[in-house]
Every structure is written in structure tokens, then in C-alpha cells.
Short mmCIF file of C-alpha atoms in Angstrom, two decimals:
data_model
loop_
_atom_site.label_atom_id
_atom_site.label_comp_id
_atom_site.label_asym_id
_atom_site.label_seq_id
_atom_site.Cartn_x
_atom_site.Cartn_y
_atom_site.Cartn_z
CA MET A 1 139.89 128.87 20.98
CA ASP A 2 143.07 130.26 19.44
CA GLN A 3 142.05 133.78 20.46
CA LEU A 4 141.36 132.58 24.01
CA LEU A 5 144.80 130.97 24.20
CA GLU A 6 146.46 134.12 22.86
CA MET A 7 144.65 136.18 25.50
CA ALA A 8 145.61 133.72 28.22
CA ASP A 9 149.23 133.83 27.07
CA LEU A 10 149.15 137.62 27.27
CA VAL A 11 147.65 137.56 30.78
CA SER A 12 150.18 134.97 31.96
CA GLY A 13 153.02 137.05 30.54
CA ILE A 14 151.80 140.11 32.44
CA ILE A 15 151.26 138.28 35.76
CA TRP A 16 154.61 136.47 35.66
CA GLY A 17 156.45 139.25 33.84
CA PRO A 18 159.01 141.72 35.18
CA PHE A 19 156.43 144.25 36.42
CA VAL A 20 153.95 142.28 38.57
CA LEU A 21 154.73 139.06 40.42
CA ILE A 22 158.49 138.87 40.07
CA PRO A 23 159.21 142.26 41.73
CA LEU A 24 156.36 141.74 44.21
CA LEU A 25 157.65 138.33 45.30
CA LEU A 26 161.19 139.63 45.61
CA GLY A 27 160.04 142.80 47.39
CA VAL A 28 158.00 140.89 49.96
CA GLY A 29 160.91 138.51 50.56
CA VAL A 30 163.35 141.39 51.10
CA PHE A 31 160.86 143.24 53.33
CA LEU A 32 160.26 140.20 55.55
CA THR A 33 163.99 139.40 55.66
CA VAL A 34 164.73 142.88 56.99
CA ARG A 35 161.85 142.87 59.48
CA LEU A 36 162.82 139.43 60.78
CA GLY A 37 166.52 140.24 61.06
CA LEU A 38 167.89 137.69 58.55
CA ILE A 39 166.16 134.87 60.38
CA GLN A 40 166.58 132.46 57.47
CA LEU A 41 170.37 132.63 57.82
CA ILE A 42 170.77 133.08 61.57
CA ARG A 43 168.31 130.32 62.58
CA LEU A 44 168.93 127.87 59.72
CA PRO A 45 171.18 125.47 61.72
CA HIS A 46 168.56 125.18 64.49
CA ALA A 47 165.80 124.79 61.89
CA MET A 48 167.67 121.91 60.23
CA TRP A 49 168.13 120.27 63.65
CA LEU A 50 164.40 120.51 64.36
CA ALA A 51 163.48 119.12 60.95
CA PHE A 52 165.92 116.25 60.59
CA VAL A 53 167.33 115.41 64.03
CA ARG A 54 164.60 115.97 66.60
CA ARG A 55 161.57 115.28 64.35
CA LYS A 56 159.38 113.98 67.20
CA GLU A 57 156.20 115.61 68.48
CA ASP A 58 154.04 115.37 71.59
CA ALA A 59 151.15 113.03 70.88
CA SER A 60 148.78 115.21 72.94
CA VAL A 61 149.37 118.31 70.79
CA GLU A 62 146.80 119.39 68.22
CA GLY A 63 147.72 118.47 64.66
CA ASP A 64 147.59 115.58 62.21
CA ILE A 65 151.21 114.86 61.26
CA SER A 66 154.71 115.44 62.62
CA HIS A 67 157.04 118.39 61.88
CA TYR A 68 158.98 116.16 59.52
CA GLN A 69 155.91 114.82 57.71
CA ALA A 70 154.59 118.36 57.21
CA LEU A 71 157.96 119.34 55.74
CA SER A 72 158.00 116.22 53.57
CA THR A 73 154.52 116.98 52.26
CA ALA A 74 155.61 120.51 51.30
CA LEU A 75 158.80 119.15 49.71
CA ALA A 76 156.78 116.52 47.85
CA ALA A 77 154.68 119.26 46.28
CA THR A 78 157.54 121.61 45.42
CA VAL A 79 160.46 119.35 44.49
CA GLY A 80 159.13 118.43 41.09
CA VAL A 81 159.54 118.92 37.38
CA GLY A 82 160.62 122.53 37.98
CA ASN A 83 163.78 121.33 39.73
CA ILE A 84 164.90 119.41 36.65
CA ALA A 85 163.24 120.82 33.54
CA GLY A 86 162.49 124.31 34.87
CA ALA A 87 165.96 124.94 36.29
CA ALA A 88 167.56 123.62 33.10
CA LEU A 89 165.35 125.89 31.01
CA ALA A 90 166.55 128.91 32.99
CA ILE A 91 170.18 128.08 32.18
CA GLY A 92 169.38 127.21 28.57
CA ILE A 93 167.70 130.57 27.93
CA GLY A 94 169.20 132.97 30.48
CA GLY A 95 172.70 131.51 30.73
CA PRO A 96 174.72 130.40 33.78
CA GLY A 97 174.09 133.73 35.53
CA SER A 98 170.46 132.69 36.02
CA LEU A 99 171.57 130.31 38.78
CA PHE A 100 172.87 133.22 40.85
CA TRP A 101 169.47 134.92 40.68
CA MET A 102 167.75 131.65 41.61
CA TRP A 103 169.93 131.64 44.72
CA VAL A 104 168.91 135.22 45.50
CA ILE A 105 165.17 134.54 45.19
CA GLY A 106 165.64 131.30 47.14
CA ILE A 107 167.35 133.01 50.10
CA PHE A 108 164.76 135.78 50.34
CA GLY A 109 162.03 133.22 49.68
CA MET A 110 163.00 131.42 52.89
CA ALA A 111 161.75 134.42 54.89
CA THR A 112 158.51 134.35 52.90
CA LYS A 113 158.07 130.62 53.50
CA TYR A 114 158.79 131.10 57.21
CA SER A 115 156.08 133.76 57.41
CA GLU A 116 153.50 131.67 55.53
CA ALA A 117 154.06 128.69 57.81
CA LEU A 118 153.93 130.79 60.99
CA LEU A 119 150.60 132.31 60.01
CA GLY A 120 149.32 128.96 58.75
CA VAL A 121 149.75 127.40 62.20
CA LYS A 122 148.61 130.47 64.17
CA TYR A 123 145.27 130.87 62.38
CA ARG A 124 144.45 127.23 61.66
CA ARG A 125 141.07 125.73 62.54
CA ALA A 126 139.78 122.20 63.07
CA ASP A 127 137.34 120.99 60.42
CA ALA A 128 134.21 118.91 61.02
CA LYS A 129 136.29 115.73 61.20
CA GLY A 130 138.77 117.24 63.64
CA GLU A 131 141.60 117.61 61.11
CA GLN A 132 143.54 120.87 61.04
CA SER A 133 142.91 123.30 58.19
CA GLY A 134 145.11 126.31 57.62
CA GLY A 135 146.98 128.35 55.08
CA PRO A 136 146.47 131.71 53.37
CA MET A 137 142.69 131.39 53.10
CA TYR A 138 142.49 131.13 56.91
CA TYR A 139 145.05 133.72 57.91
CA LEU A 140 143.66 136.16 55.36
CA LYS A 141 140.10 135.72 56.66
CA TYR A 142 140.83 135.61 60.39
CA GLY A 143 143.96 137.75 60.51
CA ILE A 144 142.68 140.67 58.42
CA LYS A 145 139.41 141.90 59.87
CA GLY A 146 136.46 142.94 57.74
CA GLY A 147 135.45 142.26 54.20
CA LEU A 148 138.96 142.63 52.77
CA GLY A 149 140.30 139.61 54.62
CA THR A 150 137.34 137.42 53.66
CA THR A 151 137.55 138.50 50.02
CA LEU A 152 141.27 137.77 49.84
CA GLY A 153 140.81 134.42 51.56
CA VAL A 154 138.04 133.31 49.21
CA ALA A 155 140.04 134.46 46.17
CA PHE A 156 143.06 132.43 47.27
CA ALA A 157 140.95 129.31 47.93
CA VAL A 158 139.19 129.51 44.54
CA PHE A 159 142.42 129.93 42.59
CA GLY A 160 144.17 127.33 44.73
CA ALA A 161 141.51 124.69 44.09
CA ILE A 162 141.71 125.39 40.34
CA ALA A 163 145.51 125.45 40.21
CA ALA A 164 145.69 122.07 41.96
CA PHE A 165 143.96 120.41 38.99
CA GLY A 166 146.42 121.94 36.55
CA ILE A 167 149.93 122.54 37.81
CA GLY A 168 149.54 120.03 40.65
CA ASN A 169 147.77 117.26 38.77
CA GLY A 170 147.22 117.13 35.01
CA THR A 171 150.58 118.54 34.02
CA GLN A 172 152.42 116.31 36.51
CA ALA A 173 150.57 113.18 35.38
CA ASN A 174 151.27 114.04 31.74
CA THR A 175 154.97 114.62 32.38
CA LEU A 176 155.32 111.38 34.35
CA THR A 177 153.52 109.40 31.65
CA GLN A 178 155.72 110.85 28.90
CA GLN A 179 158.85 109.92 30.83
CA VAL A 180 157.68 106.34 31.44
CA THR A 181 156.57 105.76 27.85
CA SER A 182 159.88 107.17 26.57
CA VAL A 183 161.92 104.46 28.29
CA THR A 184 159.43 101.53 28.38
CA PRO A 185 157.02 99.91 25.88
CA LEU A 186 154.02 100.64 28.12
CA PRO A 187 151.17 102.57 26.44
CA ALA A 188 150.08 105.92 27.90
CA TRP A 189 146.60 104.68 28.86
CA LEU A 190 148.06 101.87 30.99
CA VAL A 191 150.57 104.17 32.69
CA GLY A 192 147.75 106.62 33.42
CA LEU A 193 145.55 103.88 34.86
CA LEU A 194 148.31 102.54 37.11
CA LEU A 195 149.22 106.04 38.25
CA MET A 196 145.58 106.83 39.03
CA ILE A 197 145.26 103.67 41.15
CA ILE A 198 148.55 104.11 43.03
CA ALA A 199 148.19 107.85 43.68
CA GLY A 200 144.48 107.49 44.42
CA SER A 201 145.10 104.92 47.15
CA VAL A 202 147.33 107.45 48.91
CA ILE A 203 145.15 110.52 48.31
CA LEU A 204 141.97 108.87 49.62
CA GLY A 205 143.73 108.27 52.94
CA GLY A 206 144.02 112.02 53.53
CA ILE A 207 146.89 113.97 55.05
CA LYS A 208 148.06 111.18 57.37
CA SER A 209 148.44 108.81 54.42
CA ILE A 210 150.08 111.50 52.27
CA GLY A 211 152.41 112.45 55.14
CA ARG A 212 153.54 108.86 55.66
CA VAL A 213 154.25 108.27 51.97
CA ALA A 214 155.92 111.66 51.50
CA SER A 215 158.17 111.20 54.55
CA ALA A 216 159.39 107.88 53.11
CA LEU A 217 159.60 108.90 49.43
CA VAL A 218 161.03 112.42 49.64
CA PRO A 219 164.38 111.56 51.30
CA ILE A 220 164.99 108.73 48.83
CA MET A 221 164.20 110.81 45.75
CA ILE A 222 166.16 113.89 46.85
CA ILE A 223 169.21 112.05 48.20
CA GLY A 224 169.26 109.77 45.15
CA TYR A 225 169.07 112.62 42.64
CA VAL A 226 171.54 114.85 44.49
CA GLY A 227 173.91 111.90 44.91
CA ILE A 228 174.01 111.22 41.17
CA CYS A 229 174.57 114.91 40.47
CA LEU A 230 177.46 114.96 42.94
CA ILE A 231 179.04 112.02 41.11
CA VAL A 232 178.84 113.95 37.84
CA LEU A 233 180.37 117.03 39.46
CA ALA A 234 183.10 114.94 41.11
CA VAL A 235 184.26 113.29 37.88
CA ASN A 236 184.15 116.67 36.14
CA TRP A 237 185.88 118.45 39.03
CA ALA A 238 188.28 120.36 36.81
CA ALA A 239 185.38 122.32 35.30
CA LEU A 240 183.74 123.06 38.67
CA LEU A 241 185.60 126.25 39.65
CA PRO A 242 185.35 127.79 36.14
CA ALA A 243 181.61 126.98 36.19
CA LEU A 244 181.12 128.80 39.51
CA GLN A 245 183.08 131.77 38.20
CA LEU A 246 180.79 131.80 35.17
CA VAL A 247 177.71 131.84 37.39
CA PHE A 248 178.86 134.94 39.25
CA SER A 249 180.32 136.84 36.31
CA ASP A 250 177.40 136.22 33.94
CA ALA A 251 174.89 137.21 36.62
CA PHE A 252 176.08 140.83 36.26
CA THR A 253 177.31 140.95 32.67
CA GLY A 254 175.03 138.63 30.72
CA THR A 255 176.24 135.75 28.55
CA ALA A 256 177.73 136.13 25.08
CA ALA A 257 176.61 133.86 22.23
CA THR A 258 178.71 130.71 22.11
CA GLY A 259 178.24 127.35 20.44
CA GLY A 260 174.52 126.81 20.02
CA PHE A 261 173.68 129.30 22.79
CA ALA A 262 172.12 132.46 21.39
CA GLY A 263 173.39 134.73 24.16
CA ALA A 264 171.50 136.45 26.99
CA GLY A 265 171.57 139.90 28.55
CA ILE A 266 171.62 140.56 32.28
CA MET A 267 167.86 141.30 32.43
CA LEU A 268 167.03 137.97 30.80
CA ALA A 269 169.28 136.18 33.28
CA ILE A 270 167.53 137.93 36.18
CA GLN A 271 164.04 137.29 34.82
CA MET A 272 164.68 133.59 34.11
CA GLY A 273 166.39 133.09 37.47
CA PHE A 274 163.59 134.71 39.45
CA ALA A 275 160.74 133.13 37.48
CA ARG A 276 162.14 129.57 37.55
CA GLY A 277 163.26 129.90 41.17
CA ILE A 278 159.80 130.99 42.27
CA PHE A 279 158.17 128.27 40.17
CA SER A 280 160.38 125.68 41.83
CA ASN A 281 160.17 126.59 45.53
CA GLU A 282 156.66 128.19 45.57
CA SER A 283 157.70 130.74 48.21
CA GLY A 284 155.00 133.41 48.06
CA LEU A 285 152.28 131.15 46.63
CA GLY A 286 151.16 130.30 50.17
CA THR A 287 151.04 126.53 49.73
CA GLY A 288 153.68 125.93 52.41
CA GLY A 289 151.34 127.41 55.00
CA ILE A 290 148.72 124.78 54.17
CA ALA A 291 151.11 121.89 54.87
CA ALA A 292 152.53 123.55 57.99
CA ALA A 293 149.04 123.92 59.49
CA ALA A 294 148.69 120.13 59.67
CA ALA A 295 151.76 119.74 61.91
CA LYS A 296 151.53 118.68 65.55
CA THR A 297 152.84 121.74 67.33
CA THR A 298 151.89 124.46 69.80
CA GLN A 299 154.51 126.86 68.48
CA PRO A 300 153.93 128.56 65.09
CA VAL A 301 157.53 129.83 65.06
CA ARG A 302 159.02 126.37 65.53
CA GLN A 303 157.07 124.93 62.60
CA ALA A 304 157.91 128.03 60.57
CA MET A 305 161.62 127.35 61.06
CA VAL A 306 161.14 123.75 59.92
CA SER A 307 159.11 124.88 56.90
CA MET A 308 161.66 127.41 55.69
CA THR A 309 164.21 124.61 55.25
CA GLN A 310 162.00 123.41 52.38
CA THR A 311 162.98 126.40 50.24
CA PHE A 312 166.64 125.91 51.16
CA ILE A 313 166.55 122.23 50.14
CA ASP A 314 164.51 122.87 47.00
CA THR A 315 166.45 125.79 45.53
CA ILE A 316 169.84 126.04 47.18
CA ILE A 317 170.47 122.27 47.00
CA VAL A 318 168.36 120.47 44.36
CA VAL A 319 168.09 123.27 41.77
CA SER A 320 171.79 124.05 42.19
CA MET A 321 172.68 120.43 41.46
CA THR A 322 170.73 120.43 38.19
CA CYS A 323 172.19 123.73 37.03
CA MET A 324 175.78 122.94 37.96
CA VAL A 325 175.66 119.60 36.11
CA ILE A 326 174.45 121.43 33.00
CA ILE A 327 177.11 124.14 33.30
CA VAL A 328 180.14 121.94 34.06
CA THR A 329 179.35 119.60 31.17
CA GLY A 330 178.91 122.54 28.80
CA VAL A 331 175.63 121.32 27.32
CA TRP A 332 173.98 124.71 28.00
CA GLN A 333 175.83 125.88 24.89
CA THR A 334 173.97 123.43 22.64
CA ASP A 335 170.79 123.83 20.60
CA ASN A 336 168.63 122.07 23.22
CA ALA A 337 168.07 125.22 25.29
CA GLY A 338 164.29 125.16 24.87
CA ASP A 339 163.82 121.63 26.24
CA GLY A 340 164.73 121.49 29.92
CA SER A 341 164.38 117.73 30.39
CA LEU A 342 166.45 117.01 27.28
CA LEU A 343 169.13 119.44 28.43
CA THR A 344 169.39 117.73 31.83
CA SER A 345 169.39 114.26 30.22
CA ARG A 346 172.22 115.21 27.91
CA ALA A 347 174.20 116.74 30.77
CA MET A 348 173.80 113.57 32.85
CA SER A 349 174.81 111.36 29.94
CA GLU A 350 177.90 113.37 29.06
CA GLY A 351 178.89 113.76 32.70
CA LEU A 352 178.63 110.05 33.49
CA SER A 353 180.29 108.99 30.22
CA VAL A 354 183.56 110.31 31.69
CA ILE A 355 183.43 107.28 34.00
CA ASP A 356 182.22 104.81 31.38
CA PRO A 357 180.41 105.25 28.03
CA ALA A 358 177.92 102.57 29.01
CA LEU A 359 177.14 104.43 32.23
CA GLY A 360 176.69 107.61 30.23
CA ALA A 361 173.92 105.92 28.24
CA ALA A 362 172.03 105.53 31.53
CA GLY A 363 171.75 109.31 31.91
CA THR A 364 168.47 109.41 30.00
CA TYR A 365 166.96 106.76 32.26
CA ILE A 366 168.19 108.51 35.40
CA VAL A 367 166.50 111.77 34.43
CA ALA A 368 163.33 109.98 33.30
CA ILE A 369 163.04 108.17 36.64
CA SER A 370 163.82 111.34 38.60
CA VAL A 371 161.23 113.39 36.72
CA GLY A 372 158.67 110.63 37.15
CA VAL A 373 159.19 110.28 40.91
CA PHE A 374 159.28 114.05 41.41
CA ALA A 375 156.04 114.44 39.45
CA PHE A 376 154.34 111.68 41.46
CA SER A 377 155.25 113.32 44.76
CA THR A 378 153.96 116.67 43.51
CA LEU A 379 150.60 115.04 42.78
CA LEU A 380 150.27 113.98 46.40
CA GLY A 381 151.15 117.34 47.90
CA TRP A 382 148.86 119.34 45.63
CA ALA A 383 145.95 116.95 46.24
CA TYR A 384 146.07 118.04 49.88
CA TYR A 385 146.41 121.72 49.01
CA GLY A 386 143.38 121.57 46.75
CA GLU A 387 141.16 119.72 49.21
CA ARG A 388 141.95 122.23 51.99
CA CYS A 389 140.93 125.08 49.68
CA VAL A 390 137.65 123.31 48.91
CA GLU A 391 137.05 122.56 52.60
CA PHE A 392 137.44 126.28 53.33
CA LEU A 393 134.94 127.20 50.62
CA GLY A 394 132.25 124.60 51.23
CA GLY A 395 133.02 122.49 54.28
CA ARG A 396 134.15 118.94 54.94
CA LYS A 397 131.36 117.40 52.83
CA PHE A 398 133.11 118.54 49.65
CA VAL A 399 136.47 116.92 50.47
CA LEU A 400 135.69 113.35 49.30
CA PRO A 401 134.06 114.46 46.01
CA TYR A 402 137.07 116.70 45.36
CA ARG A 403 139.47 113.82 45.98
CA LEU A 404 137.56 111.58 43.57
CA VAL A 405 137.56 114.23 40.83
CA PHE A 406 141.25 114.91 41.46
CA ILE A 407 142.02 111.19 41.07
CA ALA A 408 140.02 111.01 37.82
CA ILE A 409 141.93 114.00 36.41
CA ILE A 410 145.17 112.05 36.91
CA TYR A 411 144.09 109.67 34.15
CA VAL A 412 142.88 112.47 31.89
CA GLY A 413 146.16 114.30 32.32
CA SER A 414 148.12 111.17 31.46
CA VAL A 415 146.53 110.67 28.04
CA ALA A 416 145.52 114.19 26.92
CA SER A 417 147.42 117.09 25.36
CA LEU A 418 147.84 119.73 28.03
CA ASP A 419 149.46 122.76 26.41
CA ALA A 420 146.46 124.93 27.31
CA VAL A 421 146.33 123.51 30.84
CA TRP A 422 149.93 124.58 31.49
CA LEU A 423 149.01 128.10 30.42
CA PHE A 424 145.88 128.43 32.53
CA SER A 425 147.64 126.79 35.49
CA ASP A 426 150.34 129.45 35.39
CA ILE A 427 147.62 132.12 35.56
CA ALA A 428 145.84 130.41 38.47
CA ASN A 429 149.15 130.07 40.32
CA GLY A 430 149.86 133.74 39.86
CA LEU A 431 146.40 134.71 41.03
CA MET A 432 146.96 132.59 44.16
CA ALA A 433 150.09 134.51 44.97
CA LEU A 434 148.61 138.00 44.74
CA PRO A 435 146.18 137.83 47.71
CA ASN A 436 148.74 135.86 49.73
CA LEU A 437 151.46 138.48 49.25
CA VAL A 438 149.07 141.28 50.19
CA GLY A 439 148.20 139.32 53.33
CA LEU A 440 151.84 138.78 54.28
CA LEU A 441 152.50 142.51 54.08
CA LEU A 442 149.41 143.41 56.13
CA LEU A 443 150.11 140.70 58.72
CA SER A 444 153.84 141.34 59.00
CA PRO A 445 153.40 142.96 62.47
CA VAL A 446 151.87 139.67 63.68
CA ILE A 447 154.76 137.68 62.19
CA VAL A 448 157.34 139.91 63.87
CA ALA A 449 155.52 139.89 67.23
CA GLU A 450 155.22 136.08 67.29
CA THR A 451 158.87 135.73 66.36
CA LYS A 452 160.08 138.11 69.08
CA LYS A 453 157.88 136.41 71.67
CA PHE A 454 159.25 132.95 70.82
CA PHE A 455 162.91 133.92 70.79
CA GLY A 456 162.41 135.98 73.93
CA HIS A 457 161.78 132.76 75.86
CA PRO A 458 164.91 131.93 77.90
CA ASN A 459 164.82 128.28 76.79
CA TRP A 460 163.60 128.66 73.21
CA ARG A 461 166.22 126.16 71.98
CA ASP A 462 164.63 123.44 74.11
CA PRO A 463 161.23 122.42 72.65
CA ASP A 464 160.32 120.43 75.75
CA ALA A 465 160.90 123.41 78.07
CA VAL A 466 158.73 125.66 75.91
CA MET A 467 156.08 122.94 75.81
CA GLU A 468 155.93 122.79 79.60
CA ASP A 469 155.46 126.57 79.79
CA VAL A 470 152.61 126.34 77.26
CA ARG A 471 150.86 123.66 79.33
CA SER A 472 151.22 125.59 82.55
#
């Protein structure tokens, strides 16, 4: 077993190292950004309007959930432990400069997410129950003709179904349980049982149930967490400008050893920033295309614009809040660099103690609740991703059995030690990304053509006008 784990650790290090996925993910993001003419920056205001102001859909349009619910489902799956513990770990190991590189991968990742969502809607299919199925497995199979497309699609679906049990289930359930048991007297088995019942009741209802819960939960959890972070930054305002200067300077010079911080070179800052940024927003993994395919829309480009705001919210907003709180309070210079959750908890406590020492003591509870809610939402999103992969591989008849097994794994993950699961989940995630990135490159002409066609419409800003043209 030890030899197997050592081998798995080696494989994971290669896949997520500086020579395979990290440059490939960045390269694809840069390539798509150039081909799409900086769409993620130019069209972001309109995308935010579609996602959070308009939000409505035509009831007669094919799809299962609204634009906003599809976005919420994707946010539920991606805004998770990585936004708190993962982002903190990047700063603790790579230094403040890592945040700059998380911004870089986040901005280019928006073009990747846009492309995944566009293709997800364009190549989606209705399953035996009439629900929409889409994502990389479909656009790889139907967009790339011949055996190559089918092979890539099957590979993505197999690795996606496996990864959902690990990174999207067991590890999330385990993290949530640890947080609850750390601040309450409840035993792990009881927390796991309650979590299995609550999450299971949502998951068994399918995408419509998940969409409803996600659309209600996601705004509360993100606004609540960001709001508390803003309070910490406001009361520590004097350290804000020096912290931002540190982010930019250390991104290109590395960080010298100081306090309990061991120091980090520029390459470590880049590697930690890219790796944690990708882990957080999932741009390039293809999962965003699965959620987008469920949206009620006739326009792949419109849903793609809505979907790319997910990466912006996840990385540019939520991850930035975590990192800036850690930097302005100075706790990144302590000996807790290897424990992301502890680093964030300490930063919250020290930041809020400026207002009142008693309030500072609540920092641990705030982070515990945030991690728990984020982990719960991730469970819901990945349950849908996994079932769509299984539906692609075997048909609708396998969806209910998969849901039941997924729900059972929630309890197992809550009470078991999952060090090995984290490792194998990282590998499965990486292996999901590889066929998806190949597909995005091969299908980039389709992405560009669809984008030009949409924005070539004289009334593209008016969804109702475009809808009428589609009907006619």
C-alpha cells in the first residue's frame, strides 16, 4: 500500500507539476483569450447583467434550470474548501506574490470557462427522461468526428465519475465533519449521518432540486464570507496598500524569509498561484460545461457569458478576500503555513480582534462555518457532475444507483481517514482536464464562429430580440 501511495504521489506531482497541466491550462487560456479578443474583459459587464439582473428565461425553451441556477450550481461546486484552505496554503508556502498569479490564471481561466460552457450548450442532448445532458464528454464525442472524439469523451466521463466520489464527495464530507466536530460536541458519526440525510434529500431530486438549493445557498454563503472579510480589511485599512504592494513586488522577486515564513522564490510563487487558482475555479476541468448544459437557453454564447462570471467570482473576488485577510494581518509569516484552514482562522481572529477581543475569538467559528457551508455546496454540484458522466457512459438507468452510492459515500467520507482519497482524487481531476483541454483546442474554430455569429446580430444585447429571431 505504501508503494502504491508513493507511486500515486509521483504521478500526481507530474500531472499537476510545472511541466504538464499548469502550462497546458495557462496556454489554453491564453490561446482562447487571444482568439476571442479578450471577451472575458470586454463582455464582463453584460455577462454580470445577464447573470444577476435579468436572470429570467423563456419557459418554452429547452433546458432544466435558469441561467442563474446553472451559474449557482457551478459556483456551488467550485466555491469550496479551495477558496479558504487552498488559497491560504498558496500564500503560506509561495508568499503574497502567489495571489498575483492566481489573478492571472483566473483572468485567462474565464476564457476557458466561457468556451466550455458554449460547447456544453451547443452539443447537449436530451436523456431518456428529457433532461439535458452536456459537457466535455458530449462536445468531445459529437464535436470531434471519428474515434478520437469518442475516446476523449469516454475518458473524460470515466475520470469525471471517479473524481466526483473523491474531490467532490468524500473529501468535502470529511472536511465539513472535521469543522463541525471542532466547534461542537457532536460525534463524527452523527454529523456524517445528518449530512448524508440532508444532502441526499437534495441530490435525489436531481438538477432542479440542486439548482433551487444552490441558487438560495450560494448568494448567502458568498456574500456572508466576503462581507466578513471586508470588515477585517476595513478595520486593518492601514495595512491594505502595503499588502497590495507586497503582492505585486513579490510576484516578480519572490519573498524573503521573515518571521516563521521560510521564504519563497519566484517559481514557487508562480507554481502555487497557478495550482491553487486552478484547483479553486476549475477552469479547464470541463465541469462548468456540464452545469451550463442544463440551462434554459437557445443561445450557447449567452450562457457562456453567464458561466464565465463564475471564475471571476470564485477567484478574483472570494480567493482574493481570503488571501488579502491573511496578508494584511501578517499571519502568513507564522509557522502555520502548511495548514490553510488554521492560517485563515488565525487571520480572521487577529483581524476581528482589532474591533473587540471577544469578536476576535469568533474568528475560528466563522471559518469553521464557512468551510462547512462551502463543502456542503460542493457536494451538491459534484453529485450532478458525476451523474451526468455516468448517464453518458451507461444511460439514464444508471443515474439513480449512482446517486444512492454517492449519498452513501458521504457518510463514509465523514468518518474515515481520506489521505489516500485526496491523492487519487487529484490524479482523477488532472486526467479529466487533459482530454477536455485537447478538445477545447481542436474545437476552438467552433467557439470563435459561434461567438462571431452571436455578436454579429444587430440586437445581441437584447435577449428577447434574439429569441424572436430564433423562433422565426
